[in-house]
Coordinates of C-alpha atoms in Angstrom, one line a residue:
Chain D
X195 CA -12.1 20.6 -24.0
X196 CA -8.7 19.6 -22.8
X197 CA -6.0 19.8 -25.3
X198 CA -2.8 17.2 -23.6
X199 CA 1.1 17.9 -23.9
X200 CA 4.0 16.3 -22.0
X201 CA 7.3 17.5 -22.4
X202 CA 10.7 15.7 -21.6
X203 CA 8.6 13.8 -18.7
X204 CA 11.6 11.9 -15.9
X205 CA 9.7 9.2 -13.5
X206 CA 11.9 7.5 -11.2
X207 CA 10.4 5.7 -8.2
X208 CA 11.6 6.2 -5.1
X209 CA 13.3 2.8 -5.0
X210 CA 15.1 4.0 -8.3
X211 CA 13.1 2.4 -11.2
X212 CA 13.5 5.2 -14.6
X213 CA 10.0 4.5 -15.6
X214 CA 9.6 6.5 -17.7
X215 CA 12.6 8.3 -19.7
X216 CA 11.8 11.3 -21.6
X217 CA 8.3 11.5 -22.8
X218 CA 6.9 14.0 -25.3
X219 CA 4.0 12.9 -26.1
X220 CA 0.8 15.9 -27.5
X221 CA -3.1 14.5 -27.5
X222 CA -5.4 17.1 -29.1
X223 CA -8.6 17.4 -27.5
X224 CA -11.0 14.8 -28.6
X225 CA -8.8 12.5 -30.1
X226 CA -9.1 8.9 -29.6
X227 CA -5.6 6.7 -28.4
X228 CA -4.6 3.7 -27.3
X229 CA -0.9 3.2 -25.2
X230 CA 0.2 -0.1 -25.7
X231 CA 3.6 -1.5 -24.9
X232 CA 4.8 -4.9 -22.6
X233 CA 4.8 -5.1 -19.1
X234 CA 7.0 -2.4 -17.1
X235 CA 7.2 0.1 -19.9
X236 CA 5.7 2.8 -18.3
X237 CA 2.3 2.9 -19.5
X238 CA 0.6 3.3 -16.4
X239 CA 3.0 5.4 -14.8
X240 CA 2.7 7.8 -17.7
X241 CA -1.1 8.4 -17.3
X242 CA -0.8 8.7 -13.5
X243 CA 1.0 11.9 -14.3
X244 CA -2.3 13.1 -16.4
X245 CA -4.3 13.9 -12.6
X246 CA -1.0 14.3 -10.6
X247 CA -1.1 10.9 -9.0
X248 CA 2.4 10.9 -9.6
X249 CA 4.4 13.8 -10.3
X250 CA 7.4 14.4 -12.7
X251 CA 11.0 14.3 -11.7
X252 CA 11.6 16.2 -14.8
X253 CA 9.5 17.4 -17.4
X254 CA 6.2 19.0 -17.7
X255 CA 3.0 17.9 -18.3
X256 CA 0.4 20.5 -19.5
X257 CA -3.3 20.6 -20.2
X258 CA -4.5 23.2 -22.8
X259 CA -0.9 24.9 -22.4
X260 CA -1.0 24.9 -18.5
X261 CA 2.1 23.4 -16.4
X262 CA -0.3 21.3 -13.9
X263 CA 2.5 20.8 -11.3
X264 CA 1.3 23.7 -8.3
X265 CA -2.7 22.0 -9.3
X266 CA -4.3 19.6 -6.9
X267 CA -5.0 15.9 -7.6
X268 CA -8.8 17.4 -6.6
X269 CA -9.1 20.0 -9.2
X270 CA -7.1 18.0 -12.0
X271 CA -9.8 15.2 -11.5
X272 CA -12.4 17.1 -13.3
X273 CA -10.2 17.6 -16.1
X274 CA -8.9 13.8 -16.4
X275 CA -11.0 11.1 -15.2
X276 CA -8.8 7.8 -14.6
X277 CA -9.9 4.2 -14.8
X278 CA -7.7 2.1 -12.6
X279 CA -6.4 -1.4 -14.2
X280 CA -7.2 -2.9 -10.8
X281 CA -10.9 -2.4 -9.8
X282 CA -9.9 -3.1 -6.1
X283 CA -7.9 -0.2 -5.9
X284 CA -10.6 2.0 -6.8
X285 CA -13.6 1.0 -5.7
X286 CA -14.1 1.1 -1.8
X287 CA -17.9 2.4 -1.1
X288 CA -20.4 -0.5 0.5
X289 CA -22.5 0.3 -2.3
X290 CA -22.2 0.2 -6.3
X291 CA -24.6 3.7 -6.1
X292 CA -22.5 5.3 -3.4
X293 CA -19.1 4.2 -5.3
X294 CA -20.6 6.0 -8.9
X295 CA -21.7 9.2 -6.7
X296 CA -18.8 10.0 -4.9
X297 CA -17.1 11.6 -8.2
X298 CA -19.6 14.1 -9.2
X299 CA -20.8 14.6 -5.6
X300 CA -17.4 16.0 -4.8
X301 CA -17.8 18.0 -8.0
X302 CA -20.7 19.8 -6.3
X303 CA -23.2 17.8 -8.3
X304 CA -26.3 17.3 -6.3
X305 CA -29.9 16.0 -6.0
X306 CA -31.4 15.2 -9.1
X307 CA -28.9 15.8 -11.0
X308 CA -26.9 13.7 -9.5
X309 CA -29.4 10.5 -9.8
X310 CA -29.1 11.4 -13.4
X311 CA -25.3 11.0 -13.9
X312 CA -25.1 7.9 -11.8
X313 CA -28.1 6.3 -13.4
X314 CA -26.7 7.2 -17.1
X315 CA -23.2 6.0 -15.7
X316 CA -24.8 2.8 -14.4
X317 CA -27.3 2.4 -17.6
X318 CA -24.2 2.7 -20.0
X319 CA -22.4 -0.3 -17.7
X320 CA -25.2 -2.5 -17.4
X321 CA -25.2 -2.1 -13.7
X322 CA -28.3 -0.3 -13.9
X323 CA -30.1 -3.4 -11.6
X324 CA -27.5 -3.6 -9.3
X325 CA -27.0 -0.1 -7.5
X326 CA -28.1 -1.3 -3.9
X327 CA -25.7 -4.0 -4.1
X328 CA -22.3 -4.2 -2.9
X329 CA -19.6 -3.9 -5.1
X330 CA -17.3 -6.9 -3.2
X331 CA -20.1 -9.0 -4.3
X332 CA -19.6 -8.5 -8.1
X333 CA -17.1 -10.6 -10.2
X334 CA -14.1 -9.1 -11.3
X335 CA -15.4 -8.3 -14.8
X336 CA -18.2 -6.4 -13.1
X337 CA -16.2 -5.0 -11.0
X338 CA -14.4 -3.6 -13.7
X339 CA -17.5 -1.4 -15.3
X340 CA -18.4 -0.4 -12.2
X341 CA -14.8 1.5 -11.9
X342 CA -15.7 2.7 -15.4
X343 CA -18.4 4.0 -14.3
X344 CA -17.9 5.7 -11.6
X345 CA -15.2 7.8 -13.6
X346 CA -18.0 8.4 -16.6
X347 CA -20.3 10.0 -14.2
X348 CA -18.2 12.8 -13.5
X349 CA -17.7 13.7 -16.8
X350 CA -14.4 14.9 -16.9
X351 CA -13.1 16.2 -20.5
X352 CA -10.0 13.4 -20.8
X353 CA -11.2 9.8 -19.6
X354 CA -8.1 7.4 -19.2
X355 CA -8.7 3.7 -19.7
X356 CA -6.2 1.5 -17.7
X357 CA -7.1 -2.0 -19.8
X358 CA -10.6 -2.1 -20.0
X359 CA -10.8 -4.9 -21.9
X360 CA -9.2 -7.3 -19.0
X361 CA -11.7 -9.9 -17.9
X362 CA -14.3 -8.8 -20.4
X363 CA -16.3 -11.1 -22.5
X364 CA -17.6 -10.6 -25.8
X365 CA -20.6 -8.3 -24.3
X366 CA -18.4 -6.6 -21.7
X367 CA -15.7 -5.6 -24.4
X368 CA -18.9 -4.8 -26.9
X369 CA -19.9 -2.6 -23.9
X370 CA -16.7 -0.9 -23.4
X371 CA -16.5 0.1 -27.3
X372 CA -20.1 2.1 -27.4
X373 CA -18.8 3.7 -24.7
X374 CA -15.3 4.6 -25.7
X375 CA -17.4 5.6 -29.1
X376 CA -20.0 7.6 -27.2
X377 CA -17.4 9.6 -25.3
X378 CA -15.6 10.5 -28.8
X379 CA -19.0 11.3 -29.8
X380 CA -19.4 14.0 -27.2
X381 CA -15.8 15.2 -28.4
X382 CA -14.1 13.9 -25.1
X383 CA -10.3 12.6 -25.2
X384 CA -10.4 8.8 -24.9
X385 CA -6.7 7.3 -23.7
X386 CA -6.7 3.7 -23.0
X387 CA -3.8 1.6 -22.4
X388 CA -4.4 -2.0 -23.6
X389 CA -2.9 -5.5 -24.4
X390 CA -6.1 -6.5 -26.5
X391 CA -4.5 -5.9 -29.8
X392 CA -8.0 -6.0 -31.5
X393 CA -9.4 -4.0 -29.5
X394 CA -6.8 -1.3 -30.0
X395 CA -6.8 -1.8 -33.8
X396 CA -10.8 -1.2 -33.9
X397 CA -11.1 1.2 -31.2
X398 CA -8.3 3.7 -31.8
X399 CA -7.3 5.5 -34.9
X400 CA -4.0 6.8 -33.2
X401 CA -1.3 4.1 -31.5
X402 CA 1.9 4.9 -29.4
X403 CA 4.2 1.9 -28.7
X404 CA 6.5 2.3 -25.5
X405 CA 9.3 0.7 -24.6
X406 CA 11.4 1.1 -22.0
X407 CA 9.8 4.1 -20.5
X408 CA 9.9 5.8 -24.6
X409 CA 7.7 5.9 -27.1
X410 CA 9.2 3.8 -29.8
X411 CA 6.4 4.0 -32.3
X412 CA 3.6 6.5 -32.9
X413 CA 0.8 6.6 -35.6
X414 CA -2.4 4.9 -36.9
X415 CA -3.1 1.2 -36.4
X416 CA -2.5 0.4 -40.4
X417 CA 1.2 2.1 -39.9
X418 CA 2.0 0.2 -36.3
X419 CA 1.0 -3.3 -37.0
X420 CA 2.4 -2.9 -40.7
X421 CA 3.8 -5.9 -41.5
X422 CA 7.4 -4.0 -42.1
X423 CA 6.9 -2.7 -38.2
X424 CA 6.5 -5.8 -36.9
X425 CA 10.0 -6.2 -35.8
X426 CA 9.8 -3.3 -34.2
X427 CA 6.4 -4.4 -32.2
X428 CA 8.2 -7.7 -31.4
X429 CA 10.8 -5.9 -29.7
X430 CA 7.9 -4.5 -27.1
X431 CA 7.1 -8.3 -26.7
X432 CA 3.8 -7.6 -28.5
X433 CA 2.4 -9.5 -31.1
X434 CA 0.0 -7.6 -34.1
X435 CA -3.9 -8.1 -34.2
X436 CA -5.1 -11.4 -35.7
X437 CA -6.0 -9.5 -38.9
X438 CA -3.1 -8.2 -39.7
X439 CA -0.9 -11.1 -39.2
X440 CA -3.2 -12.7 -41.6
X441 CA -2.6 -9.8 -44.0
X442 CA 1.3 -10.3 -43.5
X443 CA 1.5 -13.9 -44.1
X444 CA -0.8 -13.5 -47.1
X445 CA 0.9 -10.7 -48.4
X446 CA -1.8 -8.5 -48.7
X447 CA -0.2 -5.2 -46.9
X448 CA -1.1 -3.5 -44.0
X449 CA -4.3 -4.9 -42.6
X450 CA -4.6 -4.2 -38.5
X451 CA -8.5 -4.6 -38.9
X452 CA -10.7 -7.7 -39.7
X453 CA -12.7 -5.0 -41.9
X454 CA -9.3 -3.9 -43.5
X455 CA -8.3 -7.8 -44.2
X456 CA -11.7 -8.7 -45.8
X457 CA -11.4 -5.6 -48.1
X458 CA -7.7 -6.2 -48.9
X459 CA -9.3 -9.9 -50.0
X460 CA -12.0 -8.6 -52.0
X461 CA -9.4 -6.5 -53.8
X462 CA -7.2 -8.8 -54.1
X463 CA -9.4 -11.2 -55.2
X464 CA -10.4 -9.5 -58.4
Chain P
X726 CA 14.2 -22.3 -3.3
X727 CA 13.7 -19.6 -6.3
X728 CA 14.9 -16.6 -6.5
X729 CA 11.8 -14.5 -4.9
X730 CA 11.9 -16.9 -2.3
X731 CA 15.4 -16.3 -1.2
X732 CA 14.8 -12.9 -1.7
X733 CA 11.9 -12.7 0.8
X734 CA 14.0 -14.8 3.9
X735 CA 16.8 -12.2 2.9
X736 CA 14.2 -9.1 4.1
X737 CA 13.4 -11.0 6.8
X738 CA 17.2 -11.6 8.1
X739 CA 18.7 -8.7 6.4
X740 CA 22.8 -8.8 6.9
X741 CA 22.1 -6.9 10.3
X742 CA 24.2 -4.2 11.4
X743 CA 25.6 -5.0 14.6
X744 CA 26.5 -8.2 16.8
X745 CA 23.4 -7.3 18.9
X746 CA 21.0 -7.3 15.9
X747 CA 22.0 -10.6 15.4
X748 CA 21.5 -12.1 18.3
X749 CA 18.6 -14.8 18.3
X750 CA 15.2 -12.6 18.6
X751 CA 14.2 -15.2 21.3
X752 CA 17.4 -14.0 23.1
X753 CA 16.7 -10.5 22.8
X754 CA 13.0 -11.2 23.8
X755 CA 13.9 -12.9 27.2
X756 CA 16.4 -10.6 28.1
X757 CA 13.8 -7.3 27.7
X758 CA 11.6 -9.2 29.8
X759 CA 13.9 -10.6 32.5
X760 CA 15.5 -7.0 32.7
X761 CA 11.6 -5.3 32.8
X762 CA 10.9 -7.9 35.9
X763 CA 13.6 -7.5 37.5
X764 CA 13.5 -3.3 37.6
X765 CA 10.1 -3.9 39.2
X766 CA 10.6 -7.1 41.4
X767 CA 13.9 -5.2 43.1
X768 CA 12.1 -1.8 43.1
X769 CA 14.1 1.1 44.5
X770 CA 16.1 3.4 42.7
X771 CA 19.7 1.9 42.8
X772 CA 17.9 -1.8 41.1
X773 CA 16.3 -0.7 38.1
X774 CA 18.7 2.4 37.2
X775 CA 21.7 -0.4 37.3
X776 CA 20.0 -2.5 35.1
X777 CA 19.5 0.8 33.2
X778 CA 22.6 2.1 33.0
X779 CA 25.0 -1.4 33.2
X780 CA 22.6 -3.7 30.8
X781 CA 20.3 -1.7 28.4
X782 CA 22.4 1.1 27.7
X783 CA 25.4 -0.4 26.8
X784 CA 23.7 -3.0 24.5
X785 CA 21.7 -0.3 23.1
X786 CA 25.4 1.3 22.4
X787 CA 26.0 -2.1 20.8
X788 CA 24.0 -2.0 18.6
X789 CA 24.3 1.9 17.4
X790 CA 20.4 2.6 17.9
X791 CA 21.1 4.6 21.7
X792 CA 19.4 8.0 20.1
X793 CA 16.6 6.3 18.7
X794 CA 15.9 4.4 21.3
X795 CA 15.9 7.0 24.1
X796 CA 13.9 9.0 21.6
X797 CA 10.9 6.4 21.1
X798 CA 11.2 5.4 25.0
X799 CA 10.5 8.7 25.8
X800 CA 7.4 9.3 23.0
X801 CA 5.6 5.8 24.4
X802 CA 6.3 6.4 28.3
X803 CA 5.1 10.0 28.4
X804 CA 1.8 10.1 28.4
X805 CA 1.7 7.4 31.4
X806 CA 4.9 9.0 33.1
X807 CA 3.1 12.7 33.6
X808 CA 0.1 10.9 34.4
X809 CA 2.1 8.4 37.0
X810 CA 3.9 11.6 38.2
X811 CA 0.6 14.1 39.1
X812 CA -1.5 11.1 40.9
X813 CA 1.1 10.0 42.9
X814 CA 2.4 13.1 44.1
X815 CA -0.9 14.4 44.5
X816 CA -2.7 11.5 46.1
X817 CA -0.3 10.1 48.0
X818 CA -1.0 9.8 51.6
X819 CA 2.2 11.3 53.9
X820 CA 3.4 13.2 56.9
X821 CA 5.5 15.9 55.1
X822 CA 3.6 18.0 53.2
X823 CA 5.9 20.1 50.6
X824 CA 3.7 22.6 48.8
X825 CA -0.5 22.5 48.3
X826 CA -2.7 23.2 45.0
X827 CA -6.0 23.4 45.4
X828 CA -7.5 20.4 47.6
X829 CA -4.4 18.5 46.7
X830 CA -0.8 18.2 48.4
X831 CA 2.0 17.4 47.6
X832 CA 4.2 15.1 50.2
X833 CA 7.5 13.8 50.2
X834 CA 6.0 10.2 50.2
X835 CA 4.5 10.9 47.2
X836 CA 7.0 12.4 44.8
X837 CA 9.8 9.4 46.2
X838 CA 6.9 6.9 45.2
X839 CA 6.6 8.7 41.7
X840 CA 10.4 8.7 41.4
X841 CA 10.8 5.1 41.9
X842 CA 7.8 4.2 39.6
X843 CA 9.6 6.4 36.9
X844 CA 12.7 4.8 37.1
X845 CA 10.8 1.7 36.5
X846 CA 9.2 2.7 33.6
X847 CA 12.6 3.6 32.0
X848 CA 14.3 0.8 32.5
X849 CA 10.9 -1.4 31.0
X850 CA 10.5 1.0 28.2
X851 CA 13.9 1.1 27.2
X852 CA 14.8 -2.6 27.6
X853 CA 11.4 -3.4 25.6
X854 CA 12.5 -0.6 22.9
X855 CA 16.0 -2.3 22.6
X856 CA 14.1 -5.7 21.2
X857 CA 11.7 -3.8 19.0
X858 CA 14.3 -1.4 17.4
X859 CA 16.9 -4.7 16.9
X860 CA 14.1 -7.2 15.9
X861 CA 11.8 -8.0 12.7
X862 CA 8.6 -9.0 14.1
X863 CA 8.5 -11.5 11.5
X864 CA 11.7 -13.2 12.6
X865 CA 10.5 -13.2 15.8
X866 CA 7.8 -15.0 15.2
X867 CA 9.3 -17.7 12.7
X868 CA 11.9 -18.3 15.6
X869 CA 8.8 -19.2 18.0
X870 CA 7.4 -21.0 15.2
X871 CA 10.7 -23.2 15.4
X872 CA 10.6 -23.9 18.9
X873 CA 7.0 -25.0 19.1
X874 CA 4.9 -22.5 19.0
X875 CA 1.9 -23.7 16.9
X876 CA 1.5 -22.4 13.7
X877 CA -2.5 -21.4 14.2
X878 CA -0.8 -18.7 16.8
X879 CA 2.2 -17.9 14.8
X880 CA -0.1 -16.6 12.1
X881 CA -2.3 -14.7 14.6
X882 CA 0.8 -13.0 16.1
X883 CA 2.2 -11.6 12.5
X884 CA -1.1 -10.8 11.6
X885 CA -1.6 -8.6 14.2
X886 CA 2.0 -7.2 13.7
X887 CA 1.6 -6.7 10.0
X888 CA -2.2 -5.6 10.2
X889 CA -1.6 -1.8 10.8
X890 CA 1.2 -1.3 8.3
X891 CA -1.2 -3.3 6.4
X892 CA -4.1 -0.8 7.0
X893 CA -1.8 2.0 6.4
X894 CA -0.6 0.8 2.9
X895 CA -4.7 0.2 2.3
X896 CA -5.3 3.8 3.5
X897 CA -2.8 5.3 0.7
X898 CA -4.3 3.2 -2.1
X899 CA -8.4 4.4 -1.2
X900 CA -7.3 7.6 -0.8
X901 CA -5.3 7.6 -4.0
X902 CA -8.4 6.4 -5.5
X903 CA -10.6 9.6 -3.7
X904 CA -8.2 11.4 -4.9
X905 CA -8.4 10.3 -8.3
X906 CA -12.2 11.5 -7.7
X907 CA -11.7 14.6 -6.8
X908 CA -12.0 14.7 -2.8
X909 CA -9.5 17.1 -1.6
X910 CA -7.1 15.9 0.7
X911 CA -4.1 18.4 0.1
X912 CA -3.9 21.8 1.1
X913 CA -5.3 23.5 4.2
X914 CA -5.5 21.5 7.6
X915 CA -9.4 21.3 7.5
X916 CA -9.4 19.9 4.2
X917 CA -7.1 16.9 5.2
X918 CA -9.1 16.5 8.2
X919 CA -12.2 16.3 6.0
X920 CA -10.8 14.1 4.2
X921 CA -9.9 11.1 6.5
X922 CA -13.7 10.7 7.0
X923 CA -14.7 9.1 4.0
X924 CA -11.4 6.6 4.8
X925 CA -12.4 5.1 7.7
X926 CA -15.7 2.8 6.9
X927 CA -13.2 2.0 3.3
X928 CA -10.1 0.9 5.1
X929 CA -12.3 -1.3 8.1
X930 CA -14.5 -2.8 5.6
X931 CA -11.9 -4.1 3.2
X932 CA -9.5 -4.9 6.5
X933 CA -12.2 -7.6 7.1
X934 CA -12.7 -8.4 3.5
X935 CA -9.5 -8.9 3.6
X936 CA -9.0 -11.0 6.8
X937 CA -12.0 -13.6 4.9
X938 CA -9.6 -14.1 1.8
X939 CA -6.9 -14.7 3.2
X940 CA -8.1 -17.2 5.2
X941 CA -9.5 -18.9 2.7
X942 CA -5.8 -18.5 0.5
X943 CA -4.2 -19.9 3.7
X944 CA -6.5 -23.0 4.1
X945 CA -6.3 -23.9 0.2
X946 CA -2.6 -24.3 1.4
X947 CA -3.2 -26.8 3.8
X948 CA -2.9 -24.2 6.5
X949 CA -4.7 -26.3 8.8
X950 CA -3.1 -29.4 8.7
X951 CA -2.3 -31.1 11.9
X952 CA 1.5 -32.3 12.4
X953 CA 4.9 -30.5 12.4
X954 CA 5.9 -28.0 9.4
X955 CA 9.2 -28.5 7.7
X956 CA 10.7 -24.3 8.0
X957 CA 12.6 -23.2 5.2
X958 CA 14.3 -21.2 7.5
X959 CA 15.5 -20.3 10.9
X960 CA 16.9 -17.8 12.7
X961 CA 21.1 -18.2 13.3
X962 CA 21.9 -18.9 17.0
X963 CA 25.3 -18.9 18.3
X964 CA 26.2 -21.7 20.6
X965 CA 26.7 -19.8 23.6
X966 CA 23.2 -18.3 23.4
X967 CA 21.2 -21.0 25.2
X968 CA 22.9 -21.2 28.2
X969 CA 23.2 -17.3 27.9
X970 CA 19.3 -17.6 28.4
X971 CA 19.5 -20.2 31.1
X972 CA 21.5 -17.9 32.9
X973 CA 19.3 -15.1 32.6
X974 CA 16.4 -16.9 33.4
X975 CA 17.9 -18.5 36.9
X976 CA 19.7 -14.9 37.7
X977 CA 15.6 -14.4 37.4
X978 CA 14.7 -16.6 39.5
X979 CA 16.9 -16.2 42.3
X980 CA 15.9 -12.7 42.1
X981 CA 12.4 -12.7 42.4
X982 CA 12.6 -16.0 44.9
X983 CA 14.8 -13.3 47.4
X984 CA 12.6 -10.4 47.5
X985 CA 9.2 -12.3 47.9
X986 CA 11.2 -14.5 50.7
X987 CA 12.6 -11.3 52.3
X988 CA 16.2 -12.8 52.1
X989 CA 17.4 -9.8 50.2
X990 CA 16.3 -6.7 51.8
X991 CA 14.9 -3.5 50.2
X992 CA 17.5 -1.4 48.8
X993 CA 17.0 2.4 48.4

């Protein structure tokens, strides 16, 4: 398992943006956390770093104490698996099976074994019909699981979410949460960056806010969309979960979850 | 206009760094190719090297790009140069024979021919070089699109121009994305060679994928509608730059008109 630390990370793009401006951020192996945070504030630049996409200007980031800056994009990908946000800059096979088998093939997975992962990668999708077809002619939302899957099936440790949510409906989000569950299951890191606010207050038990290329706020959904924090939230342009704006307005406390709000009823009730 | 909008004709007419950069591209593009016709119409060595030396180099001085032209000039002629060079020393039928290698020798004819095709060739490359180095495609293109040229082709000409840096930006996102998957494309030479493979069928397929929606983006846009197009924008032209290109363009004429006539002998 893959214990996470990033010290004092520095990004500034070549064209001088300071995305992101002194991260420290730890993830214990197997913990479950969402990034969520406006537009521009670093989120995705921050779990490029995680596979060495992008590399520090300053700063270290380390997996299970190890400075990863002389290791190879290659290598770190079968510690840290990462979703793209956008599908179409990840898929690029003619076929869905080819896309989910290129991972693990390149991990030395073969033969059977390989039909294995990419039909359990495929299976835990719902792509599981469509492996002869090609990708291009999947909607977006499809399109979508089938990057997801091709990252599951190589198993990697860490498995970064860039919104998986997006374009979902109520099944495809429904999907994406066994999964996220199943990987915690199997004691895997889950980090997924997402502007579904529900999604992050049901999913995740740990939140970190970002702003500005900083983490402004870090701790468990009841503490982050507390209805005392929600000035802070506001300032990330984000806007608490349904639930616990309810909560606010009713007075009822901290309530990020529609199972926290109902119970904070009942209680309140009697 | 918003902001985005402004800021796009701004890349495309960026506040140019010499008086040569800012002549009109349509300028530019008729004097490369009245200078490239005329090097080969008056043939010799005297013709093309004074077109050389009195009209390319000095603009190329101009416009402060001399060292990068002369080095791309020399990277794209090359190739054709040595090969120029060995046939028509080599093949060249002639009485004086200077040295022999193998079947082959080498006459005087032949290496004079060679000389005066080379001098050709620099005086073409350069003078083409000159308009690419001082030019944005785009501009040049847009400026055509001004004078007539119909939008249908205008769209296939930048296409074209844009499609490889296109291609190449495509090529760095796929094999990010490999990458990301763990196919190794750092380190030792072999492994980056291996590693372009699994690129190629990617970057072509989506190319055309690509090449279907935009189509289909341009054509929601009434891309196809028949008539003249109002242009946000055109190129600046100074006054004096029209009949600049008439000039050029009878100075042409009267060239080419004398050598096919004979009525201006062959100079060395």
């Amino acid at each position: 398992m893959t214990a996470i630390a990033l010290a004092g990370l520095v990004h500034v793009y070549p064209e001088g943006t300071r995305a992101l401006d002194g991260v420290d951020l730890e993830i214990p192996a197997g913990q479950r956390l969402a990034i969520i945070g406006q537009n521009g504030s670093g989120k995705t630049t921050l779990v490029r770093h995680l596979n060495g996409l992008l590399r520090p200007t300053e700063g270290r980031v380390l997996l299970d104490g190890r400075d990863i800056r002389s290791l190879r994009v290659a290598h770190l990908a079968r510690q840290v698996g990462l979703v793209f946000q956008n599908p179409d800059r990840q898929i690029f096979a003619g076929r869905v099976r080819a896309e989910v088998a290129f991972g693990p093939r390149n991990m030395g997975v073969r033969g059977a074994e390989l039909d294995r992962v990419v039909g359990d990668a495929l299976t835990a999708v719902g792509l599981a019909g469509q492996a002869d077809t090609n990708p291009y002619d999947l909607g977006y939302s499809r399109r979508k699981l089938l990057a997801l899957a091709s990252i599951l099936a190589m198993r990697t440790p860490v498995v970064v979410l860039d919104e998986p949510t997006t374009g979902q409906d109520a099944r495809g989000v429904a999907r994406v949460q066994a999964i996220v569950a199943a990987l915690t299951a199997e004691g895997r890191t889950v980090i997924a960056i997402s502007h579904d606010m529900e999604f992050v207050a049901e999913q995740f038990p740990r939140v970190v806010v970002m702003r500005d290329g900083r983490i402004v706020d870090d701790g468990p959904p009841g503490a982050v969309f507390a209805p005392e924090r929600v000035g802070l939230l506001a300032s990330t342009g984000l806007v608490p979960p349904p639930a616990a704006r309810i909560g606010a307005r009713l007075g009822l406390g901290a309530t990020p979850t529609e199972h926290a709000l109902l119970a904070a009823l009942r209680t309140h009730r009697r | 206009m918003s902001e985005a909008d402004v800021a796009f004709l701004q890349r495309l007419a960026p506040p140019t760094p010499s008086s040569y950069h800012r002549l009109n591209p349509f300028t530019k593009a008729l004097a490369a190719v009245a200078e490239s016709i005329a090097a080969f119409v008056i043939g010799g060595y005297v013709g093309p090297l004074a077109i050389f030396g009195l009209a390319v180099l000095p603009a190329a001085a101009m416009a402060g790009v001399l060292r990068r032209l002369v080095r791309v000039s020399v990277v794209l002629t090359l190739p054709i140069a040595i090969s120029v060079v060995l046939i028509s020393v080599f093949t060249r039928a002639g009485s004086t024979v200077l040295f022999t290698v193998g079947p082959f020798d080498a006459t005087v004819e032949g290496v004079d021919f060679a000389g005066q095709v080379l001098v050709r060739l620099i005086t073409l490359s350069t003078a083409i070089g000159l308009f690419g180095l001082t030019t944005e495609p785009r501009a040049f293109v847009f400026d055509l699109e001004r004078r007539g040229l119909s939008p249908q082709l205008a769209f296939a000409a930048t296409a074209t121009l844009e499609a490889i840096p296109a291609m190449l930006e495509r090529a760095k996102v796929i094999q990010a994305a490999q990458r990301a998957r763990g196919l190794d494309t750092e380190g030792r030479i072999a492994d980056r060679l291996r590693g372009v493979l699994p690129l190629v069928g990617p970057v072509v397929l989506s190319s055309l994928t690509e090449v279907e929606e935009r189509t289909l983006a341009l054509e929601v846009r009434a891309f196809g509608r028949r008539g003249r197009r109002h242009l946000l924008w055109t190129m600046p032209e100074a006054t004096w730059e029209a009949p600049l290109r008439w000039v050029l363009l009878a100075v042409l004429v009267v060239i080419v008109a004398a050598r096919l006539t004979g009525a201006w002998p062959a100079i060395p």
